[in-house]
mmCIF file of C-alpha atoms in Angstrom:
data_model
loop_
_atom_site.group_PDB
_atom_site.id
_atom_site.type_symbol
_atom_site.label_atom_id
_atom_site.label_comp_id
_atom_site.label_asym_id
_atom_site.label_seq_id
_atom_site.Cartn_x
_atom_site.Cartn_y
_atom_site.Cartn_z
ATOM 1 C CA MET A 25 49.935 250.684 110.615
ATOM 2 C CA VAL A 26 52.988 251.265 113.393
ATOM 3 C CA ASN A 27 54.194 247.857 114.242
ATOM 4 C CA HIS A 28 55.125 247.543 118.134
ATOM 5 C CA SER A 29 57.665 245.444 119.889
ATOM 6 C CA LYS A 30 56.735 242.541 122.471
ATOM 7 C CA ARG A 31 58.315 244.670 125.088
ATOM 8 C CA TYR A 32 55.273 247.682 123.652
ATOM 9 C CA LEU A 33 52.911 245.506 123.636
ATOM 10 C CA GLN A 34 53.383 243.971 126.717
ATOM 11 C CA ALA A 35 53.911 247.468 128.485
ATOM 12 C CA ALA A 36 50.762 248.937 127.143
ATOM 13 C CA ALA A 37 48.615 245.752 128.176
ATOM 14 C CA LYS A 38 49.596 247.301 131.639
ATOM 15 C CA VAL A 39 48.071 250.733 131.338
ATOM 16 C CA ASP A 40 44.437 251.110 131.371
ATOM 17 C CA ARG A 41 43.812 254.183 128.269
ATOM 18 C CA GLU A 42 40.385 254.485 129.475
ATOM 19 C CA ARG A 43 41.292 256.408 133.063
ATOM 20 C CA GLN A 44 43.151 259.581 134.356
ATOM 21 C CA TYR A 45 45.419 258.644 136.335
ATOM 22 C CA GLU A 46 47.283 261.127 139.536
ATOM 23 C CA LEU A 47 49.801 261.945 138.410
ATOM 24 C CA LYS A 48 52.289 260.172 140.591
ATOM 25 C CA GLU A 49 50.961 256.718 140.156
ATOM 26 C CA ALA A 50 50.983 257.123 136.334
ATOM 27 C CA LEU A 51 55.225 257.878 137.052
ATOM 28 C CA ALA A 52 55.059 254.521 139.233
ATOM 29 C CA LEU A 53 52.739 252.377 136.883
ATOM 30 C CA ILE A 54 55.550 253.374 133.927
ATOM 31 C CA LYS A 55 58.881 252.943 136.169
ATOM 32 C CA SER A 56 57.326 249.430 136.581
ATOM 33 C CA LEU A 57 57.014 248.694 132.934
ATOM 34 C CA PRO A 58 59.218 246.481 131.180
ATOM 35 C CA PRO A 59 62.980 248.481 129.996
ATOM 36 C CA THR A 60 64.707 249.326 127.460
ATOM 37 C CA LYS A 61 68.622 249.265 127.055
ATOM 38 C CA PHE A 62 69.211 252.413 127.779
ATOM 39 C CA ASP A 63 68.314 255.183 129.848
ATOM 40 C CA GLU A 64 64.582 256.642 128.688
ATOM 41 C CA SER A 65 64.000 260.622 129.154
ATOM 42 C CA ILE A 66 60.074 260.467 130.745
ATOM 43 C CA GLU A 67 58.111 262.141 128.233
ATOM 44 C CA VAL A 68 54.793 264.895 128.365
ATOM 45 C CA ALA A 69 52.362 265.363 125.905
ATOM 46 C CA ILE A 70 49.722 268.056 126.607
ATOM 47 C CA HIS A 71 46.669 268.843 123.673
ATOM 48 C CA LEU A 72 45.848 272.324 124.445
ATOM 49 C CA GLY A 73 42.674 273.876 123.639
ATOM 50 C CA VAL A 74 44.391 276.796 121.252
ATOM 51 C CA ASP A 75 43.731 277.421 118.008
ATOM 52 C CA PRO A 76 46.893 276.883 116.528
ATOM 53 C CA LYS A 77 46.590 279.169 113.344
ATOM 54 C CA LYS A 78 45.766 282.302 115.844
ATOM 55 C CA SER A 79 49.140 284.106 116.834
ATOM 56 C CA ASP A 80 47.818 285.172 119.917
ATOM 57 C CA GLN A 81 46.983 281.421 121.289
ATOM 58 C CA LEU A 82 50.706 280.123 120.778
ATOM 59 C CA VAL A 83 52.654 279.035 123.412
ATOM 60 C CA ARG A 84 55.959 279.015 123.875
ATOM 61 C CA GLY A 85 58.442 279.520 127.463
ATOM 62 C CA ALA A 86 61.053 277.553 129.116
ATOM 63 C CA VAL A 87 61.311 276.648 132.651
ATOM 64 C CA SER A 88 64.411 274.843 135.186
ATOM 65 C CA LEU A 89 62.986 272.555 136.615
ATOM 66 C CA PRO A 90 64.206 271.481 140.083
ATOM 67 C CA LYS A 91 65.176 268.112 139.058
ATOM 68 C CA GLY A 92 67.764 268.747 136.480
ATOM 69 C CA LEU A 93 66.998 265.844 133.344
ATOM 70 C CA GLY A 94 69.713 264.321 133.689
ATOM 71 C CA LYS A 95 71.331 265.300 130.690
ATOM 72 C CA LYS A 96 74.046 266.861 129.427
ATOM 73 C CA VAL A 97 72.901 269.653 127.412
ATOM 74 C CA LYS A 98 74.566 271.201 124.451
ATOM 75 C CA VAL A 99 74.029 275.072 124.157
ATOM 76 C CA VAL A 100 75.240 277.543 121.387
ATOM 77 C CA VAL A 101 75.623 281.174 122.183
ATOM 78 C CA PHE A 102 76.444 283.608 119.549
ATOM 79 C CA ALA A 103 77.800 286.460 121.382
ATOM 80 C CA ASP A 104 81.437 288.798 121.430
ATOM 81 C CA GLY A 105 83.718 290.292 123.750
ATOM 82 C CA ASP A 106 83.460 289.867 126.649
ATOM 83 C CA LYS A 107 79.843 288.365 126.221
ATOM 84 C CA ALA A 108 81.445 285.866 124.644
ATOM 85 C CA LYS A 109 84.428 285.420 127.364
ATOM 86 C CA ALA A 110 81.411 285.222 129.967
ATOM 87 C CA ALA A 111 79.493 282.571 128.126
ATOM 88 C CA LYS A 112 82.316 280.054 127.668
ATOM 89 C CA GLU A 113 83.073 280.607 131.290
ATOM 90 C CA ALA A 114 79.574 279.253 131.933
ATOM 91 C CA GLY A 115 80.245 276.436 130.048
ATOM 92 C CA ALA A 116 78.252 277.549 126.723
ATOM 93 C CA ASP A 117 79.562 274.042 123.774
ATOM 94 C CA GLU A 118 80.251 276.816 121.623
ATOM 95 C CA VAL A 119 80.899 280.683 120.696
ATOM 96 C CA GLY A 120 80.952 282.475 118.310
ATOM 97 C CA ALA A 121 79.530 285.198 115.853
ATOM 98 C CA ALA A 122 79.292 285.179 111.704
ATOM 99 C CA GLU A 123 81.095 282.414 111.491
ATOM 100 C CA LEU A 124 79.095 279.945 114.176
ATOM 101 C CA ALA A 125 75.990 281.252 112.352
ATOM 102 C CA GLU A 126 78.197 279.499 107.970
ATOM 103 C CA LYS A 127 78.551 276.731 110.107
ATOM 104 C CA ILE A 128 74.983 276.540 111.213
ATOM 105 C CA MET A 129 73.594 277.409 107.340
ATOM 106 C CA GLY A 130 75.972 275.180 106.638
ATOM 107 C CA GLY A 131 74.393 271.962 108.056
ATOM 108 C CA TRP A 132 76.097 271.271 111.544
ATOM 109 C CA LEU A 133 72.914 271.000 114.284
ATOM 110 C CA ASP A 134 74.756 268.853 116.585
ATOM 111 C CA PHE A 135 73.295 271.485 119.891
ATOM 112 C CA ASP A 136 69.943 271.362 121.968
ATOM 113 C CA ILE A 137 69.656 275.240 122.741
ATOM 114 C CA VAL A 138 70.599 278.504 120.542
ATOM 115 C CA ILE A 139 70.554 280.948 122.886
ATOM 116 C CA THR A 140 72.121 285.288 121.791
ATOM 117 C CA SER A 141 73.126 288.235 122.802
ATOM 118 C CA PRO A 142 70.469 290.783 121.150
ATOM 119 C CA ASP A 143 72.475 292.712 119.588
ATOM 120 C CA MET A 144 73.390 289.321 117.363
ATOM 121 C CA MET A 145 70.304 288.749 115.823
ATOM 122 C CA LYS A 146 71.721 290.170 112.664
ATOM 123 C CA HIS A 147 73.283 287.116 112.417
ATOM 124 C CA VAL A 148 70.581 284.663 113.760
ATOM 125 C CA GLY A 149 67.730 285.865 111.923
ATOM 126 C CA LYS A 150 69.300 283.912 108.827
ATOM 127 C CA LEU A 151 68.470 281.370 109.887
ATOM 128 C CA GLY A 152 64.972 281.239 110.655
ATOM 129 C CA LYS A 153 64.524 278.899 108.262
ATOM 130 C CA VAL A 154 66.938 276.834 109.126
ATOM 131 C CA LEU A 155 66.686 276.744 113.626
ATOM 132 C CA GLY A 156 62.559 277.300 113.318
ATOM 133 C CA PRO A 157 61.254 273.831 112.364
ATOM 134 C CA GLN A 158 63.998 272.525 114.822
ATOM 135 C CA GLY A 159 62.241 274.166 118.249
ATOM 136 C CA LYS A 160 65.858 275.884 118.146
ATOM 137 C CA MET A 161 65.265 279.715 116.679
ATOM 138 C CA PRO A 162 66.512 282.128 119.875
ATOM 139 C CA SER A 163 63.285 284.487 121.735
ATOM 140 C CA PRO A 164 62.841 287.033 124.344
ATOM 141 C CA LYS A 165 59.945 284.292 125.588
ATOM 142 C CA SER A 166 61.799 281.666 125.939
ATOM 143 C CA GLY A 167 64.564 283.736 127.761
ATOM 144 C CA THR A 168 67.220 282.823 124.783
ATOM 145 C CA VAL A 169 67.488 286.440 123.610
ATOM 146 C CA THR A 170 69.129 288.204 126.082
ATOM 147 C CA PRO A 171 71.550 290.377 127.246
ATOM 148 C CA ASP A 172 72.423 288.035 129.958
ATOM 149 C CA VAL A 173 73.900 285.053 128.191
ATOM 150 C CA ALA A 174 76.079 283.654 130.587
ATOM 151 C CA ALA A 175 73.465 283.416 133.259
ATOM 152 C CA ALA A 176 70.976 281.804 130.576
ATOM 153 C CA VAL A 177 73.756 279.399 129.818
ATOM 154 C CA ARG A 178 74.169 277.915 133.511
ATOM 155 C CA GLU A 179 70.470 277.939 133.021
ATOM 156 C CA PHE A 180 69.670 275.665 130.387
ATOM 157 C CA LYS A 181 72.553 273.727 131.421
ATOM 158 C CA ALA A 182 70.830 273.169 134.665
ATOM 159 C CA GLY A 183 67.413 271.500 133.555
ATOM 160 C CA LYS A 184 65.996 274.913 131.998
ATOM 161 C CA VAL A 185 63.843 273.615 129.480
ATOM 162 C CA GLU A 186 62.328 275.381 125.954
ATOM 163 C CA PHE A 187 58.422 274.778 124.974
ATOM 164 C CA ARG A 188 56.395 275.774 122.004
ATOM 165 C CA THR A 189 52.855 274.616 120.344
ATOM 166 C CA ASP A 190 52.806 272.852 117.123
ATOM 167 C CA ALA A 191 51.283 273.109 114.315
ATOM 168 C CA GLY A 192 47.951 270.924 116.189
ATOM 169 C CA GLY A 193 48.538 272.641 119.227
ATOM 170 C CA ASN A 194 50.709 270.342 121.149
ATOM 171 C CA VAL A 195 53.519 271.021 124.256
ATOM 172 C CA GLN A 196 56.298 268.014 124.646
ATOM 173 C CA ALA A 197 58.888 268.852 126.460
ATOM 174 C CA ALA A 198 61.870 265.759 127.782
ATOM 175 C CA LEU A 199 60.734 266.008 132.033
ATOM 176 C CA GLY A 200 63.768 264.448 133.617
ATOM 177 C CA LYS A 201 65.137 259.797 133.313
ATOM 178 C CA ARG A 202 63.532 256.740 133.861
ATOM 179 C CA SER A 203 66.647 256.666 136.351
ATOM 180 C CA PHE A 204 64.962 259.691 138.581
ATOM 181 C CA SER A 205 62.901 258.639 141.184
ATOM 182 C CA VAL A 206 59.271 259.371 141.597
ATOM 183 C CA ASP A 207 59.606 262.079 144.081
ATOM 184 C CA ASP A 208 62.404 264.107 141.695
ATOM 185 C CA LEU A 209 60.093 263.183 138.200
ATOM 186 C CA HIS A 210 56.410 264.308 140.105
ATOM 187 C CA SER A 211 59.053 267.906 141.403
ATOM 188 C CA ASN A 212 60.003 268.258 137.328
ATOM 189 C CA VAL A 213 56.506 267.434 135.956
ATOM 190 C CA GLN A 214 54.763 268.908 138.317
ATOM 191 C CA ALA A 215 56.688 271.916 137.528
ATOM 192 C CA PHE A 216 56.100 272.087 134.159
ATOM 193 C CA LEU A 217 52.543 272.425 133.968
ATOM 194 C CA ASP A 218 52.208 274.555 136.915
ATOM 195 C CA HIS A 219 54.140 276.913 133.949
ATOM 196 C CA LEU A 220 52.526 275.822 131.495
ATOM 197 C CA SER A 221 49.463 276.515 133.064
ATOM 198 C CA SER A 222 50.925 280.179 133.911
ATOM 199 C CA LEU A 223 51.078 280.977 130.162
ATOM 200 C CA ARG A 224 47.354 280.103 129.119
ATOM 201 C CA PRO A 225 45.933 283.069 126.437
ATOM 202 C CA PRO A 226 43.136 285.245 127.570
ATOM 203 C CA ALA A 227 41.672 284.011 124.146
ATOM 204 C CA VAL A 228 41.573 280.917 124.579
ATOM 205 C CA LYS A 229 38.450 279.775 125.698
ATOM 206 C CA GLY A 230 37.022 276.564 127.871
ATOM 207 C CA VAL A 231 39.510 274.066 129.010
ATOM 208 C CA PHE A 232 43.277 275.048 128.420
ATOM 209 C CA MET A 233 45.097 272.107 129.238
ATOM 210 C CA ARG A 234 42.655 269.026 128.033
ATOM 211 C CA LYS A 235 44.304 265.730 127.870
ATOM 212 C CA ILE A 236 48.205 265.352 129.845
ATOM 213 C CA SER A 237 50.155 262.004 128.469
ATOM 214 C CA ILE A 238 53.140 260.676 130.180
ATOM 215 C CA SER A 239 55.237 258.186 129.086
ATOM 216 C CA THR A 240 58.915 256.896 128.720
ATOM 217 C CA THR A 241 60.764 257.569 124.865
ATOM 218 C CA MET A 242 59.515 254.016 123.655
ATOM 219 C CA GLY A 243 57.137 253.373 126.454
ATOM 220 C CA PRO A 244 52.710 254.231 126.310
ATOM 221 C CA GLY A 245 51.907 256.957 127.372
ATOM 222 C CA ALA A 246 49.065 257.070 130.611
ATOM 223 C CA TRP A 247 46.929 260.264 130.786
ATOM 224 C CA ILE A 248 47.449 261.929 133.545
ATOM 225 C CA ASP A 249 44.733 264.204 135.581
ATOM 226 C CA TYR A 250 46.310 267.878 136.559
ATOM 227 C CA GLY A 251 43.545 268.924 139.375
ATOM 228 C CA ALA A 252 40.740 269.220 136.799
ATOM 229 C CA PRO A 253 39.266 267.477 133.764
ATOM 230 C CA THR A 254 41.575 267.102 131.121
ATOM 231 C CA HIS A 255 39.507 266.617 128.444
ATOM 232 C CA ALA A 256 37.694 268.833 126.048
#
């Protein structure tokens, strides 16, 4: 059994877990809860009505948040020649090819996003067992396998967030900071949910987004209503 802190229990007592809140109301509520000593992320967790064991029901993508993430995103790029130079100029934290793959294989994982040009997949493909479990393996669907690596670097640095379903059929993402205004957080969360909704696989029947929870990194979650019942 998890032993929660006094601060968490005080916060949890203020959240009605039997209720679905309107998005702005939920954001105002979790921002009002007892804070930690650091600027927590605001996180969304969605339980989807998908069968994660079926490949045609997996959901993966990326969306640019209108108000950014409020944090520095570390981006590494697999590219060479002019593309490598352009990626560096766009703000990539590290750029390389075979030597970068070796560094990652050796245990270096101090980055958030991996972007690669298609011709570098010969190096990146070997990293599946390392990057896959961390959700960092590049994919065309998320815009991280692209000929224009420089544009991708700029987008992710500016607040583009990548997401994918996990083994339980859930999608989770950090969408800003507690210090953001309610309006800015609302813009980010709404953009994320709207984009996720547009990715509904044709094979999925019934309710797509079954439960949606908004929370701070260290706080309790509040269920939210996304324009329709979010329960099964």
